[in-house]
Amino acid sequence: MAEASVLPEPGEQFSGYFWDVESGMLGLDERSQIGPEVYERLQVPVPRDGGLNDLLEAVERGESPGERVACERISRVAREMLASLTVEHYLESKSIPILCANEPQGGKTTGRLELRRNAQVRAEIVRHELVEQSMRGQRQHAANGYRHGPPPYGYIAVPDPTAPPAANRFGGDRPKHRLALHTDQRRQATVARAFELRREKVLGDAEIGAALAADLLAHPLAEGQKMWCGRSVRRMLANPKYTGYQVWNRRTRERANPICEWIWSSRPAHPTVVTLEEWHATQKVTEQIRERRRSGWGRVQAAADERGVTLTRARESDEHVVLEVDGRQIVVPRGQLPPAAADELVDFLQASR
């Protein structure tokens, strides 16, 4: 702010202050999302009339707080070149130029433009450098067994007194945490029961949820949890942290990452609820359930294609279809193929040739 304070002409003054504390690497639609209580806790001596999005919205409404926008440098608008160009061009389309304190004032526009474009390129390079460094830090954090994200059901997060503290931009030190078992032992028993019902009874997510909900005294809900449902069960059974290992990078914002991209701690980092073997066995059963829920004919055709087998409809009636496969005839129900019938056909095709 001190750098930008030299930009107003004699007699001019700032008519509004717009700034955020989120990373400049966020997209424009993700900026200005932090609540006012955070800014109050920061106790920044510069007043705040809103964030970058508030400034742009004021301009769009025709309520521009001034004739120009001043900042310390273009990278303070955004560390992504496209985002800073978007803001710059949008404001200029409204006849509101951006002034940067680290650029020469006056002189040729071409020189100032070259300096700004170089600065935007450099800001984007720095952005990628920061992301790479952060990713390396996250990988090392997970490899050392420290907690990522909220504790799963059955665990709590506890500070590790032996870990070196990390600096916190909100003041003080930020201790590293590890997972510890929840003091309510029923929760660990609930997790173990859910895994057991999947492996041994081959129950679906909703069925397991109903079984847990039938006895809330034995299977208590987590804080803020309203009910046992298929989604909560599915997330529980897929979570590898119950094996005692810390795991990171299971998801990105856009998708679930394949297991080969997960980062596991080098050794167990917290108490185990299910063994690694039990967890892997559970994932296999989950995949079998998902496979069975696919279209019966889709699974059969996929198995036939894999084996190079041709399915020929020899004849059909209102209720049945007779398939001819390698000289053999198989009678199946007409219409949607039941899972049991699809299983038998897939087993037969996989044994063919």
Coordinates of C-alpha atoms in Angstrom, one line a residue:
M1 CA 0.0 0.0 0.0
A2 CA 2.9 2.4 0.8
E3 CA 4.2 2.0 -2.7
A4 CA 0.9 2.8 -4.3
S5 CA 0.4 5.9 -2.1
V6 CA 2.7 7.9 -4.4
L7 CA 0.4 7.5 -7.4
P8 CA -2.3 10.1 -6.7
E9 CA -1.7 13.6 -8.2
P10 CA -1.6 16.6 -5.9
G11 CA -5.0 17.2 -4.4
E12 CA -6.2 13.6 -5.2
Q13 CA -6.9 11.0 -2.6
F14 CA -8.0 7.3 -2.6
S15 CA -11.7 7.0 -2.7
G16 CA -11.8 3.2 -2.0
Y17 CA -9.6 0.4 -0.8
F18 CA -10.1 -3.1 -2.4
W19 CA -7.9 -6.0 -1.4
D20 CA -8.0 -9.6 -0.5
V21 CA -5.9 -12.0 1.5
E22 CA -6.6 -15.0 -0.7
S23 CA -3.8 -16.2 -2.9
G24 CA -3.5 -14.3 -6.2
M25 CA -3.3 -17.7 -7.9
L26 CA -7.1 -18.2 -7.4
G27 CA -9.4 -17.6 -10.3
L28 CA -11.4 -14.4 -10.4
D29 CA -14.6 -16.2 -9.5
E30 CA -12.9 -17.7 -6.4
R31 CA -11.6 -14.4 -5.0
S32 CA -13.1 -12.4 -2.1
Q33 CA -14.6 -15.5 -0.4
I34 CA -13.2 -15.0 3.1
G35 CA -15.5 -13.7 5.8
P36 CA -15.1 -10.3 7.5
E37 CA -14.1 -12.0 10.8
V38 CA -10.8 -13.1 9.2
Y39 CA -10.0 -9.5 8.2
E40 CA -10.8 -8.3 11.7
R41 CA -8.5 -10.8 13.2
L42 CA -5.7 -9.8 10.8
Q43 CA -5.9 -6.2 12.1
V44 CA -4.5 -4.7 8.9
P45 CA -4.2 -0.9 9.4
V46 CA -5.4 -0.3 5.8
P47 CA -9.2 0.2 5.5
R48 CA -11.1 -2.3 3.2
D49 CA -14.2 -1.5 1.1
G50 CA -14.2 -5.0 -0.4
G51 CA -12.1 -7.3 -2.6
L52 CA -11.2 -7.4 -6.2
N53 CA -14.6 -8.8 -7.2
D54 CA -16.4 -6.1 -5.3
L55 CA -14.4 -3.5 -7.2
L56 CA -15.3 -5.1 -10.6
E57 CA -19.0 -5.4 -9.6
A58 CA -19.1 -1.7 -8.5
V59 CA -17.7 -0.8 -11.9
E60 CA -20.2 -3.0 -13.7
R61 CA -23.1 -1.3 -11.8
G62 CA -21.7 2.1 -12.8
E63 CA -20.7 2.9 -9.2
S64 CA -17.0 3.3 -9.9
P65 CA -15.2 4.6 -6.8
G66 CA -12.7 6.6 -8.8
E67 CA -11.3 7.5 -12.2
R68 CA -8.3 5.2 -11.9
V69 CA -7.2 2.0 -10.1
A70 CA -3.8 2.0 -8.4
C71 CA -1.8 -1.0 -7.2
E72 CA 1.7 -1.8 -6.1
R73 CA 2.4 -4.1 -9.1
I74 CA 0.4 -6.0 -11.7
S75 CA 1.1 -9.3 -9.9
R76 CA -1.0 -8.0 -7.0
V77 CA -4.0 -8.2 -9.3
A78 CA -3.4 -11.8 -10.1
R79 CA -0.5 -14.2 -10.5
E80 CA -2.2 -15.7 -13.6
M81 CA -1.5 -13.7 -16.7
L82 CA -5.0 -14.3 -18.2
A83 CA -6.7 -13.1 -15.0
S84 CA -4.7 -9.9 -14.8
L85 CA -5.2 -9.2 -18.5
T86 CA -8.9 -9.8 -18.1
V87 CA -9.1 -7.3 -15.2
E88 CA -6.9 -4.8 -17.0
H89 CA -8.8 -4.9 -20.2
Y90 CA -12.2 -4.8 -18.5
L91 CA -11.4 -1.7 -16.5
E92 CA -9.9 0.0 -19.6
S93 CA -13.1 -0.8 -21.5
K94 CA -14.8 1.3 -18.9
S95 CA -12.2 4.0 -19.3
I96 CA -10.6 3.2 -15.9
P97 CA -6.8 2.5 -16.4
I98 CA -4.7 0.5 -13.9
L99 CA -1.6 2.3 -12.5
C100 CA 1.2 0.2 -11.1
A101 CA 3.6 1.8 -8.6
N102 CA 6.6 -0.1 -9.9
E103 CA 6.1 1.2 -13.5
P104 CA 7.4 4.5 -14.8
Q105 CA 4.7 7.2 -14.9
G106 CA 4.5 9.3 -18.0
G107 CA 6.8 8.6 -21.0
K108 CA 5.9 6.3 -23.9
T109 CA 3.1 3.8 -23.6
T110 CA 5.1 1.2 -25.4
G111 CA 7.8 1.1 -22.8
R112 CA 5.3 0.9 -20.0
L113 CA 3.4 -1.8 -21.8
E114 CA 6.5 -3.9 -22.4
L115 CA 7.4 -3.7 -18.7
R116 CA 3.9 -4.7 -17.7
R117 CA 3.7 -7.7 -20.0
N118 CA 7.1 -8.9 -18.9
A119 CA 5.9 -8.6 -15.3
Q120 CA 2.8 -10.6 -16.0
V121 CA 4.8 -13.4 -17.6
R122 CA 7.2 -13.4 -14.6
A123 CA 4.2 -13.5 -12.2
E124 CA 2.8 -16.6 -14.0
I125 CA 6.2 -18.3 -13.8
V126 CA 6.4 -17.5 -10.1
R127 CA 2.9 -18.9 -9.7
H128 CA 4.0 -22.3 -11.2
E129 CA 7.2 -22.3 -9.1
L130 CA 5.1 -21.8 -6.0
V131 CA 2.7 -24.6 -7.0
E132 CA 5.6 -27.0 -7.6
Q133 CA 7.2 -26.1 -4.2
S134 CA 3.9 -26.4 -2.5
M135 CA 3.3 -29.8 -4.0
R136 CA 6.7 -31.0 -2.9
G137 CA 6.0 -29.8 0.6
Q138 CA 2.6 -31.5 0.6
R139 CA 4.2 -34.8 -0.5
Q140 CA 6.8 -34.6 2.2
H141 CA 4.2 -33.6 4.7
A142 CA 2.1 -36.8 3.8
A143 CA 5.3 -39.0 3.7
N144 CA 6.1 -37.9 7.2
G145 CA 2.6 -38.9 8.3
Y146 CA 1.2 -35.6 9.2
R147 CA -2.6 -35.0 8.9
H148 CA -4.2 -33.7 5.7
G149 CA -7.8 -32.5 5.8
P150 CA -10.4 -33.1 8.4
P151 CA -10.1 -36.3 10.6
P152 CA -12.1 -39.2 9.3
Y153 CA -14.9 -40.6 11.4
G154 CA -13.3 -42.5 14.4
Y155 CA -10.3 -40.2 14.6
I156 CA -9.3 -36.9 16.1
A157 CA -6.4 -34.6 15.2
V158 CA -3.8 -34.0 17.9
P159 CA -0.7 -31.8 17.7
D160 CA 2.6 -33.5 17.3
P161 CA 4.9 -32.0 20.0
T162 CA 8.0 -33.4 18.3
A163 CA 7.3 -31.8 14.9
P164 CA 8.9 -28.4 14.0
P165 CA 6.2 -25.7 13.9
A166 CA 5.3 -23.9 10.7
A167 CA 4.8 -20.1 10.5
N168 CA 1.2 -18.9 10.3
R169 CA 0.3 -15.8 8.4
F170 CA -2.4 -15.1 11.0
G171 CA 0.1 -14.9 13.8
G172 CA 1.8 -17.5 16.0
D173 CA 3.0 -21.0 15.1
R174 CA 0.9 -23.6 13.3
P175 CA 1.6 -27.0 14.9
K176 CA 1.6 -30.1 12.7
H177 CA -1.1 -32.7 13.6
R178 CA -1.4 -36.4 13.5
L179 CA -4.5 -38.6 13.8
A180 CA -5.4 -40.3 17.0
L181 CA -8.3 -42.6 17.9
H182 CA -11.5 -40.9 19.0
T183 CA -12.2 -41.3 22.7
D184 CA -15.5 -42.9 21.9
Q185 CA -14.5 -46.4 21.1
R186 CA -17.9 -47.2 19.5
R187 CA -16.7 -45.2 16.5
Q188 CA -13.8 -47.4 15.7
A189 CA -16.1 -50.5 16.2
T190 CA -18.6 -48.8 13.7
V191 CA -15.9 -48.4 11.1
A192 CA -14.8 -52.0 11.5
R193 CA -18.4 -53.2 11.2
A194 CA -19.0 -51.3 8.0
F195 CA -15.9 -52.8 6.4
E196 CA -16.9 -56.2 7.6
L197 CA -20.4 -55.9 6.2
R198 CA -19.0 -54.9 2.8
R199 CA -16.4 -57.7 2.7
E200 CA -18.3 -60.6 4.2
K201 CA -22.0 -59.8 3.4
V202 CA -21.3 -57.9 0.1
L203 CA -23.7 -55.2 1.1
G204 CA -24.1 -51.9 -0.8
D205 CA -23.6 -48.5 0.6
A206 CA -27.3 -47.8 1.4
E207 CA -27.7 -51.3 3.0
I208 CA -24.7 -50.7 5.3
G209 CA -26.0 -47.3 6.1
A210 CA -29.4 -48.8 7.1
A211 CA -27.7 -51.4 9.3
L212 CA -25.7 -48.7 11.1
A213 CA -28.8 -46.5 11.5
A214 CA -30.8 -49.3 13.0
D215 CA -28.6 -49.1 16.2
L216 CA -27.4 -45.6 16.8
L217 CA -26.5 -46.5 20.3
A218 CA -23.8 -48.8 19.0
H219 CA -23.0 -46.7 15.9
P220 CA -23.2 -43.0 17.0
L221 CA -23.3 -40.2 14.5
A222 CA -20.4 -37.8 14.1
E223 CA -20.8 -34.2 15.2
G224 CA -23.1 -32.4 12.7
Q225 CA -24.0 -35.7 11.0
K226 CA -27.8 -36.1 10.6
M227 CA -28.0 -39.7 9.5
W228 CA -26.1 -42.7 8.2
C229 CA -26.5 -42.7 4.4
G230 CA -24.9 -44.3 1.4
R231 CA -22.6 -41.4 0.8
S232 CA -21.1 -41.4 4.2
V233 CA -20.6 -45.1 4.1
R234 CA -19.0 -44.9 0.6
R235 CA -16.6 -42.3 1.7
M236 CA -15.7 -44.2 4.9
L237 CA -15.0 -47.5 3.0
A238 CA -12.9 -45.8 0.4
N239 CA -10.7 -44.0 2.9
P240 CA -7.2 -45.6 3.2
K241 CA -6.3 -43.7 6.4
Y242 CA -8.1 -46.3 8.4
T243 CA -5.1 -48.6 7.7
G244 CA -2.9 -46.4 9.8
Y245 CA -1.2 -44.8 6.8
Q246 CA -1.5 -41.1 6.0
V247 CA -2.6 -40.6 2.4
W248 CA -2.7 -37.5 0.3
N249 CA -3.7 -36.5 -3.3
R250 CA -6.7 -38.8 -3.5
R251 CA -8.6 -36.1 -5.2
T252 CA -8.2 -32.9 -7.2
R253 CA -10.9 -30.3 -7.7
E254 CA -12.0 -31.9 -10.9
R255 CA -11.7 -35.6 -10.3
A256 CA -10.8 -38.5 -8.1
N257 CA -7.1 -39.5 -8.8
P258 CA -6.1 -43.1 -9.5
I259 CA -4.5 -44.9 -6.7
C260 CA -1.1 -44.9 -8.4
E261 CA -1.1 -41.1 -7.9
W262 CA -1.8 -41.2 -4.2
I263 CA 1.0 -40.2 -1.8
W264 CA 1.3 -42.6 1.2
S265 CA 3.3 -42.1 4.3
S266 CA 6.5 -44.2 4.4
R267 CA 5.2 -46.1 7.4
P268 CA 2.1 -46.3 9.6
A269 CA 1.5 -42.8 11.1
H270 CA -1.5 -43.3 13.4
P271 CA -3.5 -46.2 15.0
T272 CA -5.0 -48.7 12.7
V273 CA -8.7 -49.5 12.6
V274 CA -8.6 -52.0 9.7
T275 CA -5.6 -53.7 8.3
L276 CA -4.1 -52.9 4.9
E277 CA -5.2 -56.3 3.7
E278 CA -8.8 -55.8 4.9
W279 CA -8.9 -52.4 3.2
H280 CA -7.6 -53.8 -0.2
A281 CA -10.1 -56.7 0.1
T282 CA -12.9 -54.2 0.7
Q283 CA -12.0 -52.2 -2.4
K284 CA -12.2 -55.3 -4.5
V285 CA -15.7 -56.1 -3.2
T286 CA -16.7 -52.5 -3.9
E287 CA -15.5 -52.8 -7.4
Q288 CA -17.4 -56.0 -7.9
I289 CA -20.6 -54.4 -6.7
R290 CA -20.1 -51.5 -9.1
E291 CA -19.4 -53.9 -11.9
R292 CA -22.6 -55.8 -11.2
R293 CA -24.6 -52.6 -11.3
R294 CA -23.6 -51.9 -14.8
S295 CA -26.0 -53.0 -17.5
G296 CA -26.1 -56.8 -17.6
W297 CA -25.9 -56.8 -21.4
G298 CA -23.1 -54.3 -21.3
R299 CA -21.0 -56.5 -19.1
V300 CA -21.7 -59.5 -21.3
Q301 CA -20.8 -57.7 -24.5
A302 CA -17.6 -56.4 -22.9
A303 CA -16.6 -59.9 -21.9
A304 CA -17.4 -61.2 -25.4
D305 CA -15.4 -58.4 -27.0
E306 CA -12.5 -59.1 -24.7
R307 CA -12.4 -62.8 -25.7
G308 CA -13.1 -62.2 -29.4
V309 CA -16.4 -64.1 -29.1
T310 CA -19.5 -63.3 -31.3
L311 CA -22.9 -63.4 -29.7
T312 CA -25.6 -64.3 -32.2
R313 CA -29.3 -64.3 -31.6
A314 CA -30.5 -67.6 -33.0
R315 CA -34.2 -67.0 -32.2
E316 CA -36.4 -65.3 -29.6
S317 CA -39.9 -65.3 -28.1
D318 CA -41.8 -62.8 -26.0
E319 CA -40.1 -64.0 -22.9
H320 CA -36.7 -65.5 -23.9
V321 CA -33.8 -65.1 -26.2
V322 CA -31.6 -67.9 -27.5
L323 CA -28.0 -66.9 -28.0
E324 CA -25.6 -69.0 -30.0
V325 CA -22.0 -68.8 -28.8
D326 CA -19.3 -71.0 -30.4
G327 CA -21.8 -73.6 -31.5
R328 CA -23.6 -73.7 -28.1
Q329 CA -27.0 -72.3 -27.4
I330 CA -27.9 -70.3 -24.3
V331 CA -31.4 -69.3 -23.2
V332 CA -31.6 -65.9 -21.4
P333 CA -34.6 -63.7 -20.3
R334 CA -35.7 -61.2 -22.8
G335 CA -35.2 -57.5 -22.0
Q336 CA -33.0 -56.4 -19.0
L337 CA -30.6 -59.1 -18.1
P338 CA -30.6 -59.9 -14.3
P339 CA -27.3 -59.7 -12.5
A340 CA -27.2 -63.4 -11.7
A341 CA -27.7 -64.3 -15.4
A342 CA -25.1 -61.7 -16.5
D343 CA -22.6 -63.2 -14.0
E344 CA -23.1 -66.7 -15.5
L345 CA -22.8 -65.5 -19.0
V346 CA -19.6 -63.5 -18.2
D347 CA -18.1 -66.5 -16.5
F348 CA -18.9 -68.7 -19.5
L349 CA -17.4 -66.2 -21.9
Q350 CA -14.3 -65.7 -19.9
A351 CA -13.8 -69.5 -20.0
S352 CA -14.3 -69.7 -23.7
R353 CA -11.3 -69.9 -26.0

